[in-house]
């Protein structure tokens, strides 16, 4: 269902602030910030963020469909979003993602780069708080949903932190990494909790696990056949960036994003075309695309290709272009 109430915006500052903050917990942010970190800041930081993000998001999405707590009723709440309204509410995966990404970035960088500890802590807190508040402002979650999501994410982060180095080492060196990185997420996607009606949670989960799977295979491949990717010396926090360095950073980003978007479009079109031919339905048939045998393979293959491209193809292109 879409929005059930019309509304008039009276405070445009809050409206655009929280609409923007809400986008920081969605695909547009994941597909830009996580690759940017890998291309320009530090490979090890990016790997840890992706590991934490994928685990936290899977647990959050599954928890929603197991608990089945409804979102706030509208009316009296005015909902500013349409797509996610079909999902259950508890926990808020926006709150979980924002907490996981901001604090995993802070924890992973605080011992590697020189910057004030307080500044990093405040930045992580402000980022996650803005995303959490956006879910209340847009009417998509209750206070309990948001607090629950943030607390679950914080607990998972504390449990995962002691094993970061071990998990990272295994992902880079184990000969079984590529196989497990594909098989385990696929099994989880195909065995996702079933609902009585369609919800985008299964598709979103497949997108996240697919991207993480492709990126993980890319990490392993880079470490095995190019050079150990424990750190990237291309960018150093705590030092002012000169103009030429900023130009290189932006060039890497825009070239990389262009390739990622083209990959996403090309693979999605190809896989959907094959599945349409296999299951005999028109490509614009939304109901057919929501079926398990269609949604999981097309989203998993599309986004695993995106993850692989971002970690393998784009860095090779950067090197070829002298970036």
mmCIF file of C-alpha atoms in Angstrom:
data_model
loop_
_atom_site.group_PDB
_atom_site.id
_atom_site.type_symbol
_atom_site.label_atom_id
_atom_site.label_comp_id
_atom_site.label_asym_id
_atom_site.label_seq_id
_atom_site.Cartn_x
_atom_site.Cartn_y
_atom_site.Cartn_z
ATOM 1 C CA UNK A 1 0.000 0.000 0.000
ATOM 2 C CA UNK A 2 1.115 3.528 -0.632
ATOM 3 C CA UNK A 3 0.827 6.585 1.569
ATOM 4 C CA UNK A 4 -2.651 6.813 3.093
ATOM 5 C CA UNK A 5 -2.603 10.505 3.960
ATOM 6 C CA UNK A 6 -1.857 13.685 2.079
ATOM 7 C CA UNK A 7 0.477 16.114 3.779
ATOM 8 C CA UNK A 8 1.774 19.648 3.508
ATOM 9 C CA UNK A 9 5.452 20.385 4.184
ATOM 10 C CA UNK A 10 5.786 23.280 6.625
ATOM 11 C CA UNK A 11 9.458 22.942 7.548
ATOM 12 C CA UNK A 12 11.551 22.272 4.472
ATOM 13 C CA UNK A 13 14.787 22.086 6.466
ATOM 14 C CA UNK A 14 13.598 19.079 8.495
ATOM 15 C CA UNK A 15 11.868 17.578 5.474
ATOM 16 C CA UNK A 16 14.951 17.513 3.242
ATOM 17 C CA UNK A 17 17.343 16.771 6.108
ATOM 18 C CA UNK A 18 15.495 13.623 7.114
ATOM 19 C CA UNK A 19 14.656 12.555 3.559
ATOM 20 C CA UNK A 20 18.378 12.751 2.832
ATOM 21 C CA UNK A 21 19.208 10.984 6.105
ATOM 22 C CA UNK A 22 16.790 8.179 5.207
ATOM 23 C CA UNK A 23 18.660 7.692 1.918
ATOM 24 C CA UNK A 24 21.837 7.013 3.940
ATOM 25 C CA UNK A 25 20.317 3.665 4.909
ATOM 26 C CA UNK A 26 19.372 2.617 1.378
ATOM 27 C CA UNK A 27 20.972 1.134 -1.748
ATOM 28 C CA UNK A 28 22.080 4.494 -3.152
ATOM 29 C CA UNK A 29 24.358 4.944 -0.136
ATOM 30 C CA UNK A 30 25.654 1.370 -0.041
ATOM 31 C CA UNK A 31 26.532 1.358 -3.731
ATOM 32 C CA UNK A 32 28.515 4.598 -3.402
ATOM 33 C CA UNK A 33 30.104 4.761 0.051
ATOM 34 C CA UNK A 34 31.292 1.159 0.393
ATOM 35 C CA UNK A 35 33.055 1.112 -3.017
ATOM 36 C CA UNK A 36 34.450 4.609 -2.361
ATOM 37 C CA UNK A 37 36.055 3.303 0.814
ATOM 38 C CA UNK A 38 37.613 0.400 -1.077
ATOM 39 C CA UNK A 39 38.889 2.519 -3.972
ATOM 40 C CA UNK A 40 40.187 5.509 -2.026
ATOM 41 C CA UNK A 41 40.677 4.855 1.678
ATOM 42 C CA UNK A 42 41.624 1.378 2.860
ATOM 43 C CA UNK A 43 40.936 -2.144 1.628
ATOM 44 C CA UNK A 44 40.954 -3.651 5.099
ATOM 45 C CA UNK A 45 38.464 -1.083 6.410
ATOM 46 C CA UNK A 46 36.145 -1.717 3.465
ATOM 47 C CA UNK A 47 36.300 -5.484 3.928
ATOM 48 C CA UNK A 48 35.385 -5.264 7.596
ATOM 49 C CA UNK A 49 32.518 -2.871 6.914
ATOM 50 C CA UNK A 50 31.069 -5.161 4.230
ATOM 51 C CA UNK A 51 31.339 -8.228 6.488
ATOM 52 C CA UNK A 52 29.570 -6.475 9.368
ATOM 53 C CA UNK A 53 26.979 -4.823 7.102
ATOM 54 C CA UNK A 54 25.941 -8.066 5.390
ATOM 55 C CA UNK A 55 25.642 -10.053 8.633
ATOM 56 C CA UNK A 56 23.779 -7.310 10.489
ATOM 57 C CA UNK A 57 21.379 -6.689 7.610
ATOM 58 C CA UNK A 58 20.586 -10.371 7.110
ATOM 59 C CA UNK A 59 19.760 -10.808 10.789
ATOM 60 C CA UNK A 60 17.683 -7.623 10.774
ATOM 61 C CA UNK A 61 15.670 -8.555 7.683
ATOM 62 C CA UNK A 62 14.971 -12.083 8.907
ATOM 63 C CA UNK A 63 14.005 -10.774 12.347
ATOM 64 C CA UNK A 64 11.381 -8.525 10.768
ATOM 65 C CA UNK A 65 9.657 -11.409 9.027
ATOM 66 C CA UNK A 66 9.840 -13.676 12.071
ATOM 67 C CA UNK A 67 8.565 -11.134 14.618
ATOM 68 C CA UNK A 68 5.963 -9.646 12.212
ATOM 69 C CA UNK A 69 5.512 -6.446 14.208
ATOM 70 C CA UNK A 70 3.455 -3.979 12.137
ATOM 71 C CA UNK A 71 4.641 -0.527 11.165
ATOM 72 C CA UNK A 72 2.904 2.543 12.654
ATOM 73 C CA UNK A 73 -0.706 2.928 11.511
ATOM 74 C CA UNK A 74 -1.544 5.643 9.017
ATOM 75 C CA UNK A 75 -3.555 7.587 10.116
ATOM 76 C CA UNK A 76 -2.672 8.949 12.622
ATOM 77 C CA UNK A 77 0.959 8.708 11.400
ATOM 78 C CA UNK A 78 1.751 10.369 8.071
ATOM 79 C CA UNK A 79 4.048 8.143 6.002
ATOM 80 C CA UNK A 80 6.442 9.800 3.583
ATOM 81 C CA UNK A 81 7.601 6.581 1.895
ATOM 82 C CA UNK A 82 5.814 3.995 -0.206
ATOM 83 C CA UNK A 83 8.102 1.087 -1.074
ATOM 84 C CA UNK A 84 9.061 -0.126 2.414
ATOM 85 C CA UNK A 85 5.538 0.218 3.797
ATOM 86 C CA UNK A 86 4.853 -3.426 2.881
ATOM 87 C CA UNK A 87 7.597 -4.585 5.278
ATOM 88 C CA UNK A 88 7.200 -5.257 8.974
ATOM 89 C CA UNK A 89 8.668 -2.754 11.396
ATOM 90 C CA UNK A 90 10.717 -4.348 14.156
ATOM 91 C CA UNK A 91 13.706 -3.917 14.050
ATOM 92 C CA UNK A 92 14.504 -0.892 11.909
ATOM 93 C CA UNK A 93 17.108 -2.093 9.412
ATOM 94 C CA UNK A 94 17.917 1.534 8.561
ATOM 95 C CA UNK A 95 18.948 2.000 12.196
ATOM 96 C CA UNK A 96 20.872 -1.281 12.110
ATOM 97 C CA UNK A 97 22.727 -0.436 8.904
ATOM 98 C CA UNK A 98 23.572 3.108 10.002
ATOM 99 C CA UNK A 99 24.891 1.925 13.369
ATOM 100 C CA UNK A 100 26.874 -0.943 11.837
ATOM 101 C CA UNK A 101 28.471 1.082 9.027
ATOM 102 C CA UNK A 102 29.305 4.220 10.997
ATOM 103 C CA UNK A 103 30.749 2.494 14.062
ATOM 104 C CA UNK A 104 32.544 -0.273 12.130
ATOM 105 C CA UNK A 105 34.205 2.466 10.042
ATOM 106 C CA UNK A 106 35.152 4.321 13.222
ATOM 107 C CA UNK A 107 36.512 1.232 14.981
ATOM 108 C CA UNK A 108 38.420 0.018 11.905
ATOM 109 C CA UNK A 109 40.120 3.363 11.293
ATOM 110 C CA UNK A 110 40.812 4.700 14.784
ATOM 111 C CA UNK A 111 44.001 2.654 15.211
ATOM 112 C CA UNK A 112 45.214 3.054 11.623
ATOM 113 C CA UNK A 113 44.869 6.786 11.023
ATOM 114 C CA UNK A 114 45.624 9.869 13.042
ATOM 115 C CA UNK A 115 42.486 11.786 13.917
ATOM 116 C CA UNK A 116 40.902 12.807 17.234
ATOM 117 C CA UNK A 117 39.093 9.892 18.876
ATOM 118 C CA UNK A 118 36.299 12.187 20.029
ATOM 119 C CA UNK A 119 35.775 13.495 16.494
ATOM 120 C CA UNK A 120 35.374 9.982 15.077
ATOM 121 C CA UNK A 121 33.012 8.960 17.867
ATOM 122 C CA UNK A 122 30.837 12.055 17.447
ATOM 123 C CA UNK A 123 30.739 11.616 13.644
ATOM 124 C CA UNK A 124 29.604 7.989 13.985
ATOM 125 C CA UNK A 125 27.006 8.951 16.584
ATOM 126 C CA UNK A 126 25.637 11.864 14.523
ATOM 127 C CA UNK A 127 25.442 9.765 11.350
ATOM 128 C CA UNK A 128 23.557 6.911 13.000
ATOM 129 C CA UNK A 129 21.313 9.299 14.965
ATOM 130 C CA UNK A 130 20.277 11.198 11.836
ATOM 131 C CA UNK A 131 19.296 7.976 10.079
ATOM 132 C CA UNK A 132 17.392 6.767 13.148
ATOM 133 C CA UNK A 133 15.508 10.046 13.506
ATOM 134 C CA UNK A 134 14.654 9.997 9.801
ATOM 135 C CA UNK A 135 12.697 6.768 10.326
ATOM 136 C CA UNK A 136 10.553 8.506 12.937
ATOM 137 C CA UNK A 137 10.095 11.658 10.867
ATOM 138 C CA UNK A 138 9.043 9.724 7.762
ATOM 139 C CA UNK A 139 6.541 7.740 9.841
ATOM 140 C CA UNK A 140 8.033 4.363 8.943
ATOM 141 C CA UNK A 141 9.001 3.168 12.433
ATOM 142 C CA UNK A 142 8.136 3.525 16.090
ATOM 143 C CA UNK A 143 10.680 4.649 18.675
ATOM 144 C CA UNK A 144 10.914 1.028 19.867
ATOM 145 C CA UNK A 145 11.707 -0.177 16.320
ATOM 146 C CA UNK A 146 14.574 2.298 16.016
ATOM 147 C CA UNK A 147 16.022 1.710 19.484
ATOM 148 C CA UNK A 148 15.739 -2.057 18.993
ATOM 149 C CA UNK A 149 17.515 -1.892 15.640
ATOM 150 C CA UNK A 150 20.357 0.251 16.953
ATOM 151 C CA UNK A 151 20.836 -1.949 20.047
ATOM 152 C CA UNK A 152 20.797 -5.202 18.044
ATOM 153 C CA UNK A 153 23.363 -3.758 15.657
ATOM 154 C CA UNK A 154 25.562 -2.579 18.532
ATOM 155 C CA UNK A 155 25.451 -6.025 20.180
ATOM 156 C CA UNK A 156 26.292 -7.780 16.903
ATOM 157 C CA UNK A 157 29.167 -5.361 16.318
ATOM 158 C CA UNK A 158 30.579 -6.108 19.767
ATOM 159 C CA UNK A 159 30.286 -9.858 19.144
ATOM 160 C CA UNK A 160 31.903 -9.651 15.710
ATOM 161 C CA UNK A 161 34.726 -7.267 16.605
ATOM 162 C CA UNK A 162 36.947 -9.834 18.398
ATOM 163 C CA UNK A 163 36.712 -12.130 15.348
ATOM 164 C CA UNK A 164 37.308 -9.452 12.688
ATOM 165 C CA UNK A 165 40.916 -10.315 12.001
ATOM 166 C CA UNK A 166 40.270 -14.074 11.931
ATOM 167 C CA UNK A 167 37.303 -13.752 9.565
ATOM 168 C CA UNK A 168 39.214 -11.343 7.342
ATOM 169 C CA UNK A 169 42.229 -13.654 7.174
ATOM 170 C CA UNK A 170 40.068 -16.658 6.274
ATOM 171 C CA UNK A 171 38.244 -14.711 3.563
ATOM 172 C CA UNK A 172 41.552 -13.746 1.982
ATOM 173 C CA UNK A 173 43.443 -17.021 2.273
ATOM 174 C CA UNK A 174 41.067 -19.996 2.522
ATOM 175 C CA UNK A 175 40.811 -22.035 -0.711
ATOM 176 C CA UNK A 176 37.144 -22.649 0.153
ATOM 177 C CA UNK A 177 36.299 -18.939 0.342
ATOM 178 C CA UNK A 178 34.915 -18.476 -3.218
ATOM 179 C CA UNK A 179 32.688 -21.563 -2.984
ATOM 180 C CA UNK A 180 31.348 -20.771 0.483
ATOM 181 C CA UNK A 181 30.890 -17.089 -0.394
ATOM 182 C CA UNK A 182 28.446 -18.086 -3.134
ATOM 183 C CA UNK A 183 26.790 -21.211 -1.735
ATOM 184 C CA UNK A 184 26.031 -20.013 1.803
ATOM 185 C CA UNK A 185 24.287 -16.753 0.770
ATOM 186 C CA UNK A 186 22.303 -18.566 -1.926
ATOM 187 C CA UNK A 187 21.095 -21.159 0.582
ATOM 188 C CA UNK A 188 20.073 -18.370 2.969
ATOM 189 C CA UNK A 189 18.201 -16.538 0.201
ATOM 190 C CA UNK A 190 16.306 -19.599 -1.007
ATOM 191 C CA UNK A 191 15.377 -20.515 2.562
ATOM 192 C CA UNK A 192 14.256 -17.052 3.572
ATOM 193 C CA UNK A 193 11.171 -17.000 5.870
ATOM 194 C CA UNK A 194 7.951 -17.187 3.855
ATOM 195 C CA UNK A 195 5.167 -14.643 4.272
ATOM 196 C CA UNK A 196 1.471 -14.729 3.364
ATOM 197 C CA UNK A 197 1.964 -11.758 1.051
ATOM 198 C CA UNK A 198 4.847 -10.273 -0.932
ATOM 199 C CA UNK A 199 7.338 -8.124 0.946
ATOM 200 C CA UNK A 200 10.507 -6.549 -0.486
ATOM 201 C CA UNK A 201 12.562 -7.893 2.434
ATOM 202 C CA UNK A 202 13.555 -11.111 0.617
ATOM 203 C CA UNK A 203 14.612 -9.197 -2.477
ATOM 204 C CA UNK A 204 16.559 -6.639 -0.428
ATOM 205 C CA UNK A 205 18.264 -9.409 1.521
ATOM 206 C CA UNK A 206 19.226 -11.155 -1.716
ATOM 207 C CA UNK A 207 20.648 -7.869 -3.002
ATOM 208 C CA UNK A 208 22.775 -7.401 0.125
ATOM 209 C CA UNK A 209 24.032 -10.978 0.305
ATOM 210 C CA UNK A 210 24.712 -11.025 -3.442
ATOM 211 C CA UNK A 211 26.786 -7.836 -3.283
ATOM 212 C CA UNK A 212 28.722 -9.135 -0.272
ATOM 213 C CA UNK A 213 29.300 -12.503 -1.996
ATOM 214 C CA UNK A 214 30.681 -10.889 -5.150
ATOM 215 C CA UNK A 215 32.875 -8.532 -3.159
ATOM 216 C CA UNK A 216 34.201 -11.379 -0.996
ATOM 217 C CA UNK A 217 35.170 -13.411 -4.051
ATOM 218 C CA UNK A 218 36.874 -10.287 -5.365
ATOM 219 C CA UNK A 219 38.812 -9.823 -2.115
ATOM 220 C CA UNK A 220 40.026 -13.410 -2.269
ATOM 221 C CA UNK A 221 40.972 -13.205 -5.940
ATOM 222 C CA UNK A 222 42.904 -9.974 -5.460
ATOM 223 C CA UNK A 223 44.833 -11.410 -2.544
ATOM 224 C CA UNK A 224 45.657 -14.631 -4.390
ATOM 225 C CA UNK A 225 46.615 -13.360 -7.808
ATOM 226 C CA UNK A 226 47.538 -9.691 -7.595
ATOM 227 C CA UNK A 227 48.876 -8.340 -4.311
ATOM 228 C CA UNK A 228 47.888 -8.760 -0.651
ATOM 229 C CA UNK A 229 45.145 -6.211 -0.088
ATOM 230 C CA UNK A 230 45.513 -5.497 3.600
ATOM 231 C CA UNK A 231 45.931 -1.752 3.198
ATOM 232 C CA UNK A 232 45.664 0.927 0.578
ATOM 233 C CA UNK A 233 48.188 3.747 0.571
ATOM 234 C CA UNK A 234 46.154 5.881 -1.797
ATOM 235 C CA UNK A 235 44.512 7.969 0.895
ATOM 236 C CA UNK A 236 45.590 9.008 4.366
ATOM 237 C CA UNK A 237 43.165 10.397 6.906
ATOM 238 C CA UNK A 238 44.410 13.242 9.050
ATOM 239 C CA UNK A 239 46.388 15.002 6.302
ATOM 240 C CA UNK A 240 45.076 17.808 4.076
ATOM 241 C CA UNK A 241 44.437 16.702 0.539
ATOM 242 C CA UNK A 242 46.142 18.674 -2.199
ATOM 243 C CA UNK A 243 44.175 19.582 -5.272
ATOM 244 C CA UNK A 244 45.725 16.914 -7.506
ATOM 245 C CA UNK A 245 44.999 14.196 -4.952
ATOM 246 C CA UNK A 246 41.375 15.292 -4.694
ATOM 247 C CA UNK A 247 41.054 15.194 -8.472
ATOM 248 C CA UNK A 248 42.412 11.625 -8.510
ATOM 249 C CA UNK A 249 40.017 10.579 -5.731
ATOM 250 C CA UNK A 250 37.032 12.029 -7.572
ATOM 251 C CA UNK A 251 38.170 10.526 -10.876
ATOM 252 C CA UNK A 252 38.451 7.084 -9.265
ATOM 253 C CA UNK A 253 35.012 7.456 -7.774
ATOM 254 C CA UNK A 254 33.195 8.614 -10.913
ATOM 255 C CA UNK A 255 34.928 6.096 -13.180
ATOM 256 C CA UNK A 256 34.165 3.319 -10.695
ATOM 257 C CA UNK A 257 30.529 4.289 -10.182
ATOM 258 C CA UNK A 258 29.973 4.523 -13.933
ATOM 259 C CA UNK A 259 31.355 1.002 -14.432
ATOM 260 C CA UNK A 260 29.330 -0.350 -11.498
ATOM 261 C CA UNK A 261 26.083 1.178 -12.805
ATOM 262 C CA UNK A 262 26.720 -0.139 -16.316
ATOM 263 C CA UNK A 263 27.466 -3.585 -14.891
ATOM 264 C CA UNK A 264 24.268 -3.533 -12.873
ATOM 265 C CA UNK A 265 22.171 -2.544 -15.893
ATOM 266 C CA UNK A 266 23.799 -5.001 -18.296
ATOM 267 C CA UNK A 267 23.717 -8.037 -15.984
ATOM 268 C CA UNK A 268 20.187 -7.315 -14.745
ATOM 269 C CA UNK A 269 18.863 -6.994 -18.311
ATOM 270 C CA UNK A 270 20.639 -10.166 -19.432
ATOM 271 C CA UNK A 271 19.615 -12.337 -16.482
ATOM 272 C CA UNK A 272 16.012 -11.104 -16.550
ATOM 273 C CA UNK A 273 15.865 -11.804 -20.279
ATOM 274 C CA UNK A 274 17.062 -15.369 -19.757
ATOM 275 C CA UNK A 275 14.600 -15.943 -16.895
ATOM 276 C CA UNK A 276 11.733 -14.467 -18.921
ATOM 277 C CA UNK A 277 12.501 -16.923 -21.700
ATOM 278 C CA UNK A 278 12.884 -19.821 -19.249
ATOM 279 C CA UNK A 279 9.641 -19.210 -17.327
ATOM 280 C CA UNK A 280 7.630 -17.698 -20.197
ATOM 281 C CA UNK A 281 6.583 -14.309 -18.843
ATOM 282 C CA UNK A 282 6.940 -10.728 -20.165
ATOM 283 C CA UNK A 283 9.796 -8.738 -18.667
ATOM 284 C CA UNK A 284 7.419 -6.062 -17.364
ATOM 285 C CA UNK A 285 5.352 -8.588 -15.394
ATOM 286 C CA UNK A 286 6.081 -7.422 -11.852
ATOM 287 C CA UNK A 287 4.226 -10.300 -10.197
ATOM 288 C CA UNK A 288 6.282 -12.885 -12.112
ATOM 289 C CA UNK A 289 9.520 -11.124 -11.169
ATOM 290 C CA UNK A 290 8.565 -11.449 -7.502
ATOM 291 C CA UNK A 291 8.430 -15.252 -7.649
ATOM 292 C CA UNK A 292 11.156 -17.027 -5.698
ATOM 293 C CA UNK A 293 12.605 -18.818 -8.733
ATOM 294 C CA UNK A 294 12.961 -15.471 -10.539
ATOM 295 C CA UNK A 295 13.688 -12.867 -7.869
ATOM 296 C CA UNK A 296 16.504 -14.682 -6.082
ATOM 297 C CA UNK A 297 18.642 -15.621 -9.127
ATOM 298 C CA UNK A 298 18.255 -12.318 -10.956
ATOM 299 C CA UNK A 299 19.020 -10.174 -7.915
ATOM 300 C CA UNK A 300 21.780 -12.421 -6.614
ATOM 301 C CA UNK A 301 23.575 -12.654 -9.951
ATOM 302 C CA UNK A 302 23.124 -8.932 -10.633
ATOM 303 C CA UNK A 303 24.499 -7.725 -7.331
ATOM 304 C CA UNK A 304 27.220 -10.340 -6.978
ATOM 305 C CA UNK A 305 28.418 -9.045 -10.358
ATOM 306 C CA UNK A 306 28.293 -5.515 -8.954
ATOM 307 C CA UNK A 307 30.348 -6.552 -5.895
ATOM 308 C CA UNK A 308 32.890 -8.411 -8.031
ATOM 309 C CA UNK A 309 33.182 -5.535 -10.492
ATOM 310 C CA UNK A 310 33.712 -2.994 -7.702
ATOM 311 C CA UNK A 311 36.530 -4.994 -6.104
ATOM 312 C CA UNK A 312 38.287 -6.493 -9.147
ATOM 313 C CA UNK A 313 37.377 -4.865 -12.459
ATOM 314 C CA UNK A 314 37.289 -1.238 -11.292
ATOM 315 C CA UNK A 315 40.714 -1.339 -9.532
ATOM 316 C CA UNK A 316 42.215 -2.884 -12.681
ATOM 317 C CA UNK A 317 40.655 -0.103 -14.737
ATOM 318 C CA UNK A 318 42.006 2.482 -12.294
ATOM 319 C CA UNK A 319 45.477 1.031 -12.747
ATOM 320 C CA UNK A 320 45.098 1.000 -16.516
ATOM 321 C CA UNK A 321 44.043 4.664 -16.527
ATOM 322 C CA UNK A 322 46.853 5.664 -14.176
ATOM 323 C CA UNK A 323 44.510 6.505 -11.337
#
